[in-house]
Amino acid sequence: MTNAIFTGLMLGGMYALIAMGLTLQYGVARIMNLSYGEFLVAASFASYWLFTGWALNPLLGLAIVVPIGFGVSMILYRVLLTPLVRRAPTRDALEVDSLLATFGMMFIVQGIMLTMFGGAYFSYSFLSIPVTVFGETLALNRLIAFGLAVLFGLALYLALTRTRFGTAIRAVAVDPSAARLVAIDVTSVSAFAFALGGGMVAAAGVLVSMFLTFSASSGVIFTMKALMVVVMGGVGNLLGCLVAGLALGLSESLVATFVDPGLTLAVNFALFLGVLLVKPAGLFGRAQR
Amino acid sequence: MSPTQIAALAAGGAGLVVLALLPFYADAYYLSLAISLLQFTVLATAWGLFSGPTRYVSLATTAFFGVGAYTVAVLGEVLAWPLVLLIATAIGALMAMIVGISTLRLSGLHFVIFTFGLAELVRQLVIWYEVNKTRVLGRYVFVDITQNDIYWQLLALAVAVFAIGWLIARSRLGFALRIIGEDETVAKHCGINVTLAKVTLFAISAVFITLVGAIMAPRWTYIEPSIAFNPTISFQVVIMALLGGAHRLWGPAVGAIPLTLLFEFLSARFPSTSTLIIGIVFLLIVYALPQGVTGLWERVSRRKSEPPVAPQVQT
């Protein structure tokens, strides 16, 4: 029982970390990124490549992969997505357009990874040392990943709530047109938020690769979980992300332990729908207008 | 009916006869190509039936397709063929209604996310069921259906999907859906039961997709979850409908034909990089042809017929 709860909490922390980048991309930049999981897996592959090819510790690898994720996302937003933002007359239209564009992107990134690495599953062994916490045996790499996830989440939260720029980001998330009135450059803030989300997803990819097996085509499942967490928690809300992520992780590990590991996805969906039936805007979301 | 309509109807009827007789003069390669073309024409048109007027992007095509295929795999040898198709229809409609009622009441976003995961969810449930209850993963489909039968059934289905699409566009339901697509709040204020209209159309669209899956199943002879719930089908259908333009009934078909040929060519020539190339084609369509080929055609013909006095407002 305690083991199931521990596993669930760690899984949930991971989900929350994965979803944090998406909540920035979707909540602030209004880009519903369906290629999100592919970028996560790409970061995992980068970490794998650094670790096996260059014997670089994944934790140090973070310092390389995260800035690259940030930069790539920035370029992507500036080059590919800004034309869509300009073209879209309303927010809904942008949502549909960005959805389709990132859907195409998802297959491009997946195709690149398939040509580079093939369809096989990859994993590497890093710090898989058992440690005992509260009488339960856990793998050290999972614990470290969880700790770093908490750290990143906290840093992001503080940056968004305590700094001037973070406040500007939140203002754009609430109302882009009103943000313009108080002299916030909405386009560059959106680009920055999207890129920050890209950096977060790269971090998540590196951390996940330390203890999960991944393949070129496993991005979809990450995108799906991240989307579920974001919508369940309330779009653009970090605290919601955390709570929804933990709920998802806990329910998943409890069902896997006590019912059947084959039904985890079904439970995820049931939880997702259950929350949305009661609160359509998500746990911490405000109803729109 | 006006003379042009009669002429169009006659031409359509003659074309249909030519298509129906195709198995008698085409060899096996062209027959199988024709089957692929018809398959994607029906899938894309059925997709456009719902997603065109409402502008809700459904990414669940393969979920329904796979359910249809699996129904045949499970029941094909036990029951008579028409009965199997009937059951597939019922299952598809039921699934669409469950999904529709639980997500379409909320918003387009939730619908997209749910459909995005639906195929994966159904696949996991099927695997779970097969592993735990029947203890087989992968089934053989031995039914007495030839390639010709598949072709004719698909042709009949294509006729049906166009007929129903044409009827819907002329009915109160079609009118209601166009209003929903323009502005859902306005539609609600007009007294339209928005949820009912959306769920009904989603179910109709899903039934056609399920039936295509059921009809195509005998072609494989061996089915397992990863074949039946292949995510590229969802993707290909969306890109075809977009290329043609989903706001017109015949738009998706216009997109389905060239792209099916392209995909055949790509998978034969560049099997390893086809995913990449398809993704690039998709992006090109989204950026260069947001209204699809039919949208472009309408714009060009409008510009020709009207002298450019004022700039056209694109809706």
Coordinates of C-alpha atoms in Angstrom, one line a residue:
Chain A
M1 CA 0.0 0.0 0.0
T2 CA 2.7 2.6 1.0
N3 CA 4.7 1.4 -2.0
A4 CA 1.8 2.1 -4.3
I5 CA 1.3 5.5 -2.8
F6 CA 5.0 6.4 -3.1
T7 CA 5.1 5.2 -6.7
G8 CA 2.0 7.2 -7.4
L9 CA 3.4 10.3 -5.8
M10 CA 6.6 10.1 -7.8
L11 CA 4.7 9.3 -11.0
G12 CA 2.4 12.2 -10.2
G13 CA 5.3 14.6 -9.7
M14 CA 6.6 13.5 -13.0
Y15 CA 3.3 14.2 -14.7
A16 CA 3.1 17.6 -13.1
L17 CA 6.6 18.4 -14.3
I18 CA 5.7 17.2 -17.8
A19 CA 2.5 19.2 -17.8
M20 CA 4.1 22.5 -16.5
G21 CA 5.7 23.2 -19.9
L22 CA 2.5 22.6 -21.7
T23 CA 0.5 24.8 -19.4
L24 CA 2.9 27.6 -20.3
Q25 CA 2.7 26.9 -24.0
Y26 CA -1.1 26.5 -24.0
G27 CA -2.1 28.9 -21.2
V28 CA 0.1 31.8 -22.2
A29 CA 1.1 31.4 -25.9
R30 CA -2.3 29.8 -26.7
I31 CA -0.6 27.1 -28.7
M32 CA -2.2 23.7 -28.2
N33 CA 1.0 21.7 -28.8
L34 CA 0.2 18.2 -30.0
S35 CA 3.9 17.6 -30.7
Y36 CA 4.8 18.2 -27.1
G37 CA 5.5 14.5 -26.3
E38 CA 7.7 14.2 -29.3
F39 CA 9.9 17.0 -28.0
L40 CA 10.0 15.2 -24.7
V41 CA 11.2 12.0 -26.3
A42 CA 13.7 13.9 -28.4
A43 CA 15.2 15.3 -25.2
S44 CA 15.3 11.7 -23.8
F45 CA 17.1 10.6 -26.9
A46 CA 19.5 13.5 -26.6
S47 CA 20.2 12.5 -23.0
Y48 CA 20.7 8.9 -24.1
W49 CA 23.1 9.9 -26.8
L50 CA 25.1 12.1 -24.4
F51 CA 25.2 9.4 -21.8
T52 CA 26.2 6.4 -24.0
G53 CA 28.3 8.3 -26.5
W54 CA 30.0 10.8 -24.4
A55 CA 29.6 9.3 -20.9
L56 CA 28.0 12.5 -19.8
N57 CA 26.0 12.4 -16.6
P58 CA 22.3 13.1 -17.4
L59 CA 22.1 15.7 -14.6
L60 CA 25.0 17.6 -16.3
G61 CA 23.3 16.9 -19.7
L62 CA 20.4 19.0 -18.4
A63 CA 22.6 22.0 -18.8
I64 CA 23.0 21.3 -22.5
V65 CA 19.6 19.9 -23.4
V66 CA 17.4 22.4 -21.6
P67 CA 18.9 25.5 -23.4
I68 CA 18.7 23.7 -26.7
G69 CA 15.0 22.9 -26.0
F70 CA 14.5 26.6 -25.1
G71 CA 16.2 27.8 -28.3
V72 CA 14.5 25.3 -30.6
S73 CA 11.1 26.2 -29.2
M74 CA 11.9 29.9 -29.6
I75 CA 12.8 29.5 -33.2
L76 CA 9.8 27.3 -33.8
Y77 CA 7.4 29.9 -32.4
R78 CA 9.0 32.7 -34.3
V79 CA 9.2 31.0 -37.6
L80 CA 6.3 28.6 -37.7
L81 CA 3.7 29.7 -35.3
T82 CA 3.8 33.5 -35.4
P83 CA 2.3 33.4 -39.0
L84 CA -0.6 31.4 -37.6
V85 CA -1.0 33.8 -34.6
R86 CA -1.1 36.7 -37.1
R87 CA -3.6 35.0 -39.4
A88 CA -6.0 33.9 -36.8
P89 CA -9.0 36.2 -36.3
T90 CA -10.1 34.8 -33.0
R91 CA -8.7 32.6 -30.2
D92 CA -10.7 29.6 -31.3
A93 CA -9.4 29.9 -34.8
L94 CA -5.8 30.0 -33.5
E95 CA -6.5 27.0 -31.4
V96 CA -7.6 24.9 -34.4
D97 CA -4.8 26.2 -36.6
S98 CA -2.1 25.6 -34.0
L99 CA -3.6 22.2 -33.3
L100 CA -3.2 21.2 -36.9
A101 CA 0.2 22.7 -37.3
T102 CA 1.6 20.9 -34.3
F103 CA -0.1 17.7 -35.3
G104 CA 2.0 17.9 -38.5
M105 CA 5.0 18.8 -36.5
M106 CA 4.5 15.7 -34.3
F107 CA 4.9 13.5 -37.4
I108 CA 7.9 15.4 -38.6
V109 CA 9.7 15.1 -35.2
Q110 CA 8.7 11.5 -35.0
G111 CA 9.8 10.8 -38.5
I112 CA 13.2 12.4 -37.8
M113 CA 13.6 10.2 -34.7
L114 CA 12.5 7.1 -36.5
T115 CA 15.1 7.6 -39.3
M116 CA 17.8 8.3 -36.7
F117 CA 17.1 5.7 -34.1
G118 CA 14.6 3.2 -35.6
G119 CA 11.5 2.0 -33.8
A120 CA 13.3 0.1 -31.0
Y121 CA 13.0 0.8 -27.3
F122 CA 15.9 2.5 -25.6
S123 CA 17.0 2.9 -22.0
Y124 CA 20.2 3.3 -20.1
S125 CA 21.1 2.5 -16.5
F126 CA 22.0 5.5 -14.4
L127 CA 22.0 5.5 -10.6
S128 CA 19.5 2.7 -10.4
I129 CA 20.6 2.0 -6.8
P130 CA 18.0 1.0 -4.3
V131 CA 17.5 3.3 -1.4
T132 CA 15.2 2.8 1.5
V133 CA 12.8 5.6 2.4
F134 CA 10.2 5.1 5.2
G135 CA 10.7 1.4 5.0
E136 CA 10.1 1.2 1.3
T137 CA 12.7 0.5 -1.3
L138 CA 12.9 3.0 -4.1
A139 CA 15.3 3.6 -7.0
L140 CA 17.7 6.5 -6.4
N141 CA 17.3 7.8 -10.0
R142 CA 13.5 8.1 -9.5
L143 CA 14.0 10.0 -6.2
I144 CA 16.5 12.4 -7.8
A145 CA 14.1 13.0 -10.7
F146 CA 11.3 13.6 -8.3
G147 CA 13.4 16.1 -6.3
L148 CA 14.5 17.9 -9.4
A149 CA 10.9 18.0 -10.6
V150 CA 9.8 19.7 -7.3
L151 CA 12.7 22.1 -7.6
F152 CA 11.9 23.1 -11.2
G153 CA 8.3 23.5 -10.3
L154 CA 9.1 25.7 -7.3
A155 CA 11.5 27.8 -9.3
L156 CA 9.0 28.3 -12.0
Y157 CA 6.2 29.2 -9.6
L158 CA 8.4 31.7 -7.8
A159 CA 9.5 33.2 -11.1
L160 CA 6.0 33.6 -12.2
T161 CA 4.6 35.1 -9.0
R162 CA 7.5 37.1 -7.6
T163 CA 9.1 38.7 -10.6
R164 CA 8.0 41.5 -12.8
F165 CA 8.4 39.5 -16.0
G166 CA 6.5 36.6 -14.5
T167 CA 3.6 38.9 -13.7
A168 CA 3.7 40.0 -17.3
I169 CA 3.5 36.4 -18.4
R170 CA 0.5 35.8 -16.2
A171 CA -1.2 38.9 -17.5
V172 CA -0.9 37.6 -21.0
A173 CA -2.4 34.3 -19.9
V174 CA -5.4 36.1 -18.4
D175 CA -6.1 38.6 -21.2
P176 CA -3.8 39.3 -24.1
S177 CA -5.6 42.4 -25.3
A178 CA -5.7 44.0 -21.9
A179 CA -2.1 43.1 -21.4
R180 CA -1.3 45.2 -24.4
L181 CA -2.9 48.2 -22.8
V182 CA -0.4 48.2 -19.9
A183 CA 2.5 48.1 -22.3
I184 CA 3.3 44.4 -22.3
D185 CA 4.8 43.2 -25.6
V186 CA 2.4 40.3 -26.0
T187 CA 4.2 38.7 -29.0
S188 CA 7.6 38.5 -27.3
V189 CA 6.1 37.4 -24.0
S190 CA 4.2 34.7 -25.7
A191 CA 7.3 33.6 -27.6
F192 CA 9.2 33.5 -24.3
A193 CA 6.5 31.5 -22.6
F194 CA 6.4 29.0 -25.4
A195 CA 10.2 28.7 -25.3
L196 CA 10.2 28.3 -21.5
G197 CA 7.7 25.5 -22.0
G198 CA 10.1 24.0 -24.5
G199 CA 12.9 24.2 -21.9
M200 CA 10.7 22.6 -19.3
V201 CA 9.7 19.7 -21.6
A202 CA 13.4 19.2 -22.4
A203 CA 14.1 18.9 -18.7
A204 CA 11.3 16.5 -18.2
G205 CA 12.5 14.4 -21.1
V206 CA 16.0 14.1 -19.6
L207 CA 14.6 13.2 -16.2
V208 CA 12.2 10.7 -17.6
S209 CA 14.9 9.0 -19.6
M210 CA 16.8 8.1 -16.4
F211 CA 14.2 5.5 -15.4
L212 CA 11.8 4.9 -18.2
T213 CA 12.2 3.0 -21.5
F214 CA 11.3 5.1 -24.5
S215 CA 11.0 4.8 -28.3
A216 CA 10.6 7.1 -31.2
S217 CA 6.9 6.6 -31.2
S218 CA 6.1 6.9 -27.5
G219 CA 5.6 10.6 -27.5
V220 CA 1.9 10.4 -28.0
I221 CA 1.3 9.0 -24.6
F222 CA 3.2 11.8 -22.9
T223 CA 1.3 14.5 -24.9
M224 CA -1.9 12.9 -23.9
K225 CA -1.1 12.7 -20.2
A226 CA 0.2 16.3 -20.3
L227 CA -2.9 17.5 -22.0
M228 CA -5.1 15.8 -19.5
V229 CA -3.2 17.2 -16.5
V230 CA -3.3 20.7 -18.0
V231 CA -7.0 20.7 -18.7
M232 CA -7.9 19.0 -15.5
G233 CA -5.9 21.4 -13.4
G234 CA -7.2 24.5 -15.2
V235 CA -5.2 25.9 -18.2
G236 CA -2.3 28.1 -17.2
N237 CA -2.4 27.2 -13.5
L238 CA 0.7 25.7 -12.0
L239 CA -0.9 24.7 -8.8
G240 CA -3.6 23.0 -10.7
C241 CA -1.0 21.2 -12.7
L242 CA 0.6 19.8 -9.5
V243 CA -2.7 18.7 -8.0
A244 CA -4.0 17.1 -11.2
G245 CA -0.7 15.4 -11.9
L246 CA -0.6 13.9 -8.4
A247 CA -4.2 12.8 -8.7
L248 CA -3.4 11.1 -12.0
G249 CA -0.3 9.5 -10.8
L250 CA -1.8 8.2 -7.6
S251 CA -4.9 6.8 -9.2
E252 CA -2.7 5.1 -11.8
S253 CA -0.4 3.4 -9.4
L254 CA -3.3 2.4 -7.1
V255 CA -5.2 0.8 -9.9
A256 CA -2.0 -0.9 -11.3
T257 CA -1.3 -2.4 -7.8
F258 CA -4.8 -3.4 -6.8
V259 CA -6.8 -3.9 -9.9
D260 CA -4.9 -4.5 -13.1
P261 CA -2.0 -2.7 -14.8
G262 CA -3.8 -2.9 -18.1
L263 CA -6.5 -0.5 -17.0
T264 CA -4.4 2.5 -16.0
L265 CA -5.3 4.5 -19.1
A266 CA -9.0 3.8 -18.6
V267 CA -8.7 5.2 -15.0
N268 CA -6.9 8.3 -16.3
F269 CA -9.7 9.0 -18.7
A270 CA -12.4 8.3 -16.1
L271 CA -10.8 10.7 -13.7
F272 CA -10.4 13.3 -16.5
L273 CA -14.0 13.1 -17.5
G274 CA -15.2 13.0 -13.9
V275 CA -13.4 16.2 -13.0
L276 CA -14.6 18.0 -16.1
L277 CA -18.2 16.9 -15.6
V278 CA -18.1 18.7 -12.2
K279 CA -15.8 21.6 -13.1
P280 CA -15.7 22.2 -16.8
A281 CA -12.9 24.8 -16.5
G282 CA -10.7 22.4 -14.5
L283 CA -9.9 22.2 -10.8
F284 CA -8.4 25.6 -10.4
G285 CA -9.6 27.2 -13.6
R286 CA -11.9 30.1 -13.8
A287 CA -15.0 29.9 -15.9
Q288 CA -14.6 31.8 -19.1
R289 CA -16.7 35.0 -19.2
Chain B
M1 CA -34.9 19.9 -61.6
S2 CA -33.0 22.1 -64.0
P3 CA -31.3 20.6 -67.1
T4 CA -27.9 21.0 -65.5
Q5 CA -28.9 19.1 -62.5
I6 CA -30.3 16.3 -64.6
A7 CA -27.1 16.2 -66.6
A8 CA -25.0 16.1 -63.4
L9 CA -27.2 13.3 -62.1
A10 CA -26.9 11.3 -65.4
A11 CA -23.1 11.8 -65.4
G12 CA -22.9 10.7 -61.8
G13 CA -25.0 7.6 -62.6
A14 CA -22.9 6.7 -65.6
G15 CA -19.7 7.2 -63.6
L16 CA -21.1 5.0 -60.9
V17 CA -21.8 2.2 -63.4
V18 CA -18.3 2.4 -64.8
L19 CA -16.9 2.3 -61.2
A20 CA -19.1 -0.7 -60.3
L21 CA -17.9 -2.6 -63.3
L22 CA -14.2 -2.0 -62.5
P23 CA -13.5 -5.4 -61.0
F24 CA -14.3 -7.0 -64.3
Y25 CA -11.6 -5.2 -66.3
A26 CA -9.0 -4.1 -63.8
D27 CA -6.2 -6.4 -62.6
A28 CA -5.4 -7.1 -59.0
Y29 CA -3.1 -4.2 -58.5
Y30 CA -5.5 -1.6 -59.7
L31 CA -8.3 -3.2 -57.8
S32 CA -6.4 -2.9 -54.6
L33 CA -5.5 0.7 -55.4
A34 CA -9.2 1.4 -56.1
I35 CA -10.1 -0.1 -52.7
S36 CA -7.6 2.2 -51.0
L37 CA -8.9 5.2 -52.8
L38 CA -12.5 4.3 -51.9
Q39 CA -11.6 3.6 -48.3
F40 CA -10.0 7.0 -47.8
T41 CA -12.7 8.8 -49.8
V42 CA -15.4 7.4 -47.4
L43 CA -13.3 8.0 -44.3
A44 CA -12.4 11.6 -45.2
T45 CA -16.0 12.4 -46.3
A46 CA -17.4 10.9 -43.1
W47 CA -14.8 12.9 -41.1
G48 CA -15.8 16.1 -42.9
L49 CA -19.5 15.4 -42.2
F50 CA -19.0 16.2 -38.6
S51 CA -15.8 18.2 -38.4
G52 CA -16.5 20.3 -41.5
P53 CA -19.6 22.3 -40.3
T54 CA -18.8 22.2 -36.6
R55 CA -15.1 22.8 -36.9
Y56 CA -14.4 20.3 -34.1
V57 CA -11.2 18.5 -35.1
S58 CA -11.7 14.8 -34.4
L59 CA -8.6 12.7 -34.0
A60 CA -10.4 9.5 -33.3
T61 CA -10.9 8.1 -36.7
T62 CA -8.7 5.1 -36.1
A63 CA -10.5 4.3 -32.8
F64 CA -13.8 3.7 -34.7
F65 CA -12.0 2.1 -37.7
G66 CA -10.3 -0.3 -35.3
V67 CA -13.4 -1.1 -33.5
G68 CA -15.1 -2.0 -36.8
A69 CA -12.2 -4.2 -37.8
Y70 CA -12.2 -5.9 -34.4
T71 CA -15.9 -6.6 -34.5
V72 CA -15.3 -8.5 -37.7
A73 CA -12.3 -10.4 -36.2
V74 CA -14.3 -11.5 -33.2
L75 CA -17.7 -12.2 -34.8
G76 CA -16.9 -12.7 -38.5
E77 CA -16.8 -16.5 -38.4
V78 CA -19.7 -16.9 -36.0
L79 CA -22.4 -14.7 -37.5
A80 CA -23.7 -14.0 -41.0
W81 CA -21.9 -11.0 -42.7
P82 CA -24.8 -8.5 -42.8
L83 CA -25.4 -9.2 -39.1
V84 CA -21.8 -8.6 -38.3
L85 CA -22.0 -5.2 -40.1
L86 CA -25.1 -4.4 -38.3
I87 CA -23.4 -5.1 -34.9
A88 CA -20.4 -3.0 -35.9
T89 CA -22.8 -0.1 -36.7
A90 CA -24.4 -0.4 -33.4
I91 CA -21.1 -0.5 -31.5
G92 CA -19.7 2.4 -33.4
A93 CA -22.8 4.5 -32.8
L94 CA -22.9 3.6 -29.1
M95 CA -19.2 4.5 -28.7
A96 CA -19.7 7.8 -30.5
M97 CA -22.6 8.6 -28.3
I98 CA -20.7 7.9 -25.1
V99 CA -17.8 10.0 -26.2
G100 CA -20.0 12.7 -27.6
I101 CA -22.3 13.0 -24.6
S102 CA -19.4 13.1 -22.2
T103 CA -17.2 15.6 -24.1
L104 CA -19.2 17.6 -26.6
R105 CA -21.3 19.3 -23.9
L106 CA -18.1 20.9 -22.6
S107 CA -16.1 22.5 -25.3
G108 CA -14.2 21.8 -28.4
L109 CA -10.9 21.5 -26.6
H110 CA -12.0 18.7 -24.4
F111 CA -13.4 16.9 -27.4
V112 CA -10.1 17.1 -29.2
I113 CA -8.1 15.9 -26.2
F114 CA -10.4 13.0 -25.7
T115 CA -10.4 11.9 -29.3
F116 CA -6.7 12.2 -29.3
G117 CA -6.5 9.6 -26.6
L118 CA -9.5 7.5 -27.5
A119 CA -7.7 5.2 -29.9
E120 CA -5.0 4.5 -27.3
L121 CA -7.7 3.9 -24.7
V122 CA -9.7 1.5 -26.8
R123 CA -6.5 -0.3 -27.9
Q124 CA -5.5 -0.7 -24.2
L125 CA -8.9 -2.0 -23.3
V126 CA -8.9 -4.5 -26.2
I127 CA -5.4 -5.7 -25.2
W128 CA -6.5 -6.0 -21.6
Y129 CA -9.6 -7.9 -22.6
E130 CA -7.7 -10.2 -25.0
V131 CA -4.9 -11.0 -22.5
N132 CA -7.1 -11.6 -19.5
K133 CA -10.3 -13.1 -20.9
T134 CA -9.6 -14.8 -24.2
R135 CA -5.9 -15.2 -23.8
V136 CA -5.1 -14.5 -27.4
L137 CA -3.4 -11.5 -28.8
G138 CA -4.0 -11.3 -32.5
R139 CA -6.8 -13.0 -34.4
Y140 CA -7.2 -14.5 -37.9
V141 CA -10.0 -13.3 -40.1
F142 CA -11.3 -16.1 -42.2
V143 CA -14.5 -14.9 -43.9
D144 CA -15.8 -15.6 -47.3
I145 CA -15.3 -12.1 -48.6
T146 CA -13.2 -11.5 -51.8
Q147 CA -11.5 -8.3 -52.9
N148 CA -14.4 -7.7 -55.3
D149 CA -16.9 -7.9 -52.5
I150 CA -14.9 -5.4 -50.5
Y151 CA -14.7 -3.1 -53.4
W152 CA -18.5 -3.2 -54.0
Q153 CA -19.3 -2.7 -50.4
L154 CA -17.0 0.3 -50.2
L155 CA -18.6 1.7 -53.3
A156 CA -22.0 1.3 -51.8
L157 CA -20.8 3.0 -48.6
A158 CA -19.4 5.9 -50.6
V159 CA -22.7 6.4 -52.3
A160 CA -24.5 6.2 -49.0
V161 CA -22.1 8.7 -47.3
F162 CA -22.6 11.2 -50.1
A163 CA -26.4 10.7 -50.1
I164 CA -26.6 11.2 -46.4
G165 CA -24.3 14.1 -46.4
W166 CA -26.4 15.7 -49.1
L167 CA -29.6 15.1 -47.2
I168 CA -28.1 16.4 -43.9
A169 CA -27.0 19.6 -45.6
R170 CA -30.6 20.2 -46.7
S171 CA -32.2 19.3 -43.3
R172 CA -32.8 21.3 -40.2
L173 CA -29.9 19.4 -38.6
G174 CA -27.5 20.6 -41.2
F175 CA -28.6 24.2 -40.9
A176 CA -28.3 24.0 -37.1
L177 CA -24.8 22.6 -37.5
R178 CA -23.7 25.4 -39.7
I179 CA -24.9 28.0 -37.2
I180 CA -23.0 26.1 -34.4
G181 CA -19.9 26.2 -36.6
E182 CA -20.3 30.0 -37.0
D183 CA -21.0 30.8 -33.4
E184 CA -22.1 28.3 -30.8
T185 CA -23.5 31.0 -28.4
V186 CA -25.8 32.4 -31.1
A187 CA -26.9 28.8 -31.9
K188 CA -27.9 28.3 -28.3
H189 CA -29.8 31.5 -28.3
C190 CA -31.7 30.5 -31.4
G191 CA -33.1 27.6 -29.4
I192 CA -31.0 24.9 -31.0
N193 CA -30.3 21.9 -28.9
V194 CA -26.5 22.2 -29.5
T195 CA -25.5 19.0 -27.8
L196 CA -28.1 16.9 -29.5
A197 CA -27.2 18.2 -32.9
K198 CA -23.4 17.6 -32.4
V199 CA -23.8 14.2 -30.9
T200 CA -26.2 13.0 -33.6
L201 CA -23.8 14.1 -36.4
F202 CA -20.8 12.7 -34.6
A203 CA -22.6 9.3 -34.3
I204 CA -23.5 9.3 -38.0
S205 CA -19.9 10.1 -39.0
A206 CA -18.6 7.5 -36.6
V207 CA -20.9 4.8 -38.0
F208 CA -19.5 5.3 -41.5
I209 CA -15.9 5.1 -40.2
T210 CA -16.7 1.9 -38.2
L211 CA -18.3 0.3 -41.2
V212 CA -15.2 1.1 -43.3
G213 CA -13.1 -0.7 -40.7
A214 CA -15.4 -3.7 -40.7
I215 CA -15.4 -3.9 -44.4
M216 CA -11.7 -3.6 -44.7
A217 CA -11.0 -6.2 -42.0
P218 CA -11.1 -9.3 -44.3
R219 CA -8.3 -7.8 -46.4
W220 CA -5.8 -8.3 -43.7
T221 CA -6.6 -11.9 -42.6
Y222 CA -4.5 -11.3 -39.4
I223 CA -5.4 -8.6 -37.0
E224 CA -3.9 -7.4 -33.8
P225 CA -4.5 -4.2 -31.8
S226 CA -1.5 -2.4 -33.2
I227 CA -2.6 -3.0 -36.8
A228 CA -6.3 -2.2 -36.2
F229 CA -5.6 0.9 -34.1
N230 CA -3.0 2.4 -36.3
P231 CA -2.7 6.1 -35.5
T232 CA -1.6 7.1 -38.9
I233 CA -5.1 6.5 -40.2
S234 CA -6.5 9.3 -38.0
F235 CA -3.8 11.6 -39.3
Q236 CA -4.1 10.7 -43.0
V237 CA -7.9 11.3 -42.9
V238 CA -7.5 14.8 -41.3
I239 CA -4.9 15.8 -43.8
M240 CA -7.0 14.6 -46.8
A241 CA -10.1 16.4 -45.6
L242 CA -8.0 19.6 -45.0
L243 CA -6.4 19.5 -48.4
G244 CA -9.8 19.2 -50.1
G245 CA -11.5 21.6 -47.7
A246 CA -13.8 20.2 -45.1
H247 CA -16.5 22.8 -45.4
R248 CA -17.9 21.2 -48.6
L249 CA -19.4 17.8 -48.9
W250 CA -17.2 16.8 -51.8
G251 CA -14.1 18.6 -50.5
P252 CA -12.6 15.7 -48.5
A253 CA -12.9 13.4 -51.5
V254 CA -11.0 15.9 -53.6
G255 CA -8.2 15.7 -51.1
A256 CA -8.4 11.9 -50.5
I257 CA -7.6 10.9 -54.1
P258 CA -4.3 12.6 -54.7
L259 CA -3.1 12.0 -51.2
T260 CA -3.9 8.3 -51.2
L261 CA -1.9 8.0 -54.4
L262 CA 1.0 10.0 -52.8
F263 CA 1.0 7.8 -49.7
E264 CA 1.0 4.6 -51.8
F265 CA 3.9 6.0 -53.7
L266 CA 5.8 7.1 -50.5
S267 CA 5.3 3.9 -48.6
A268 CA 6.6 1.9 -51.7
R269 CA 9.6 4.2 -52.4
F270 CA 10.6 5.6 -49.0
P271 CA 9.3 3.3 -46.4
S272 CA 11.6 4.6 -43.6
T273 CA 11.1 8.3 -44.1
S274 CA 7.4 8.3 -45.2
T275 CA 6.3 9.6 -41.7
L276 CA 8.6 12.6 -42.1
I277 CA 7.5 13.4 -45.6
I278 CA 3.8 13.1 -44.7
G279 CA 4.3 15.5 -41.8
I280 CA 5.9 18.1 -44.1
V281 CA 3.1 17.7 -46.6
F282 CA 0.7 18.3 -43.8
L283 CA 2.4 21.5 -42.7
L284 CA 2.5 22.8 -46.2
I285 CA -1.3 22.3 -46.5
V286 CA -2.0 23.9 -43.2
Y287 CA 0.1 27.0 -44.1
A288 CA -0.6 27.4 -47.8
L289 CA -4.2 26.1 -48.2
P290 CA -6.1 26.9 -45.0
Q291 CA -9.4 26.6 -46.8
G292 CA -8.4 23.6 -48.9
V293 CA -8.5 23.2 -52.6
T294 CA -12.2 23.9 -52.8
G295 CA -11.8 27.1 -50.8
L296 CA -9.1 28.2 -53.2
W297 CA -11.3 27.3 -56.1
E298 CA -14.2 29.3 -54.7
R299 CA -12.0 32.3 -54.1
V300 CA -10.6 32.2 -57.6
S301 CA -14.0 31.8 -59.3
R302 CA -15.5 34.5 -57.1
R303 CA -12.7 36.9 -58.1
K304 CA -13.4 36.1 -61.8
S305 CA -17.1 36.6 -61.7
E306 CA -17.0 39.9 -59.6
P307 CA -14.9 42.9 -60.5
P308 CA -12.7 43.6 -57.5
V309 CA -14.5 46.7 -56.1
A310 CA -14.1 46.0 -52.4
P311 CA -11.9 43.5 -50.7
Q312 CA -13.7 40.3 -49.9
V313 CA -14.1 39.6 -46.2
Q314 CA -13.0 36.0 -45.7
T315 CA -15.0 34.2 -43.1

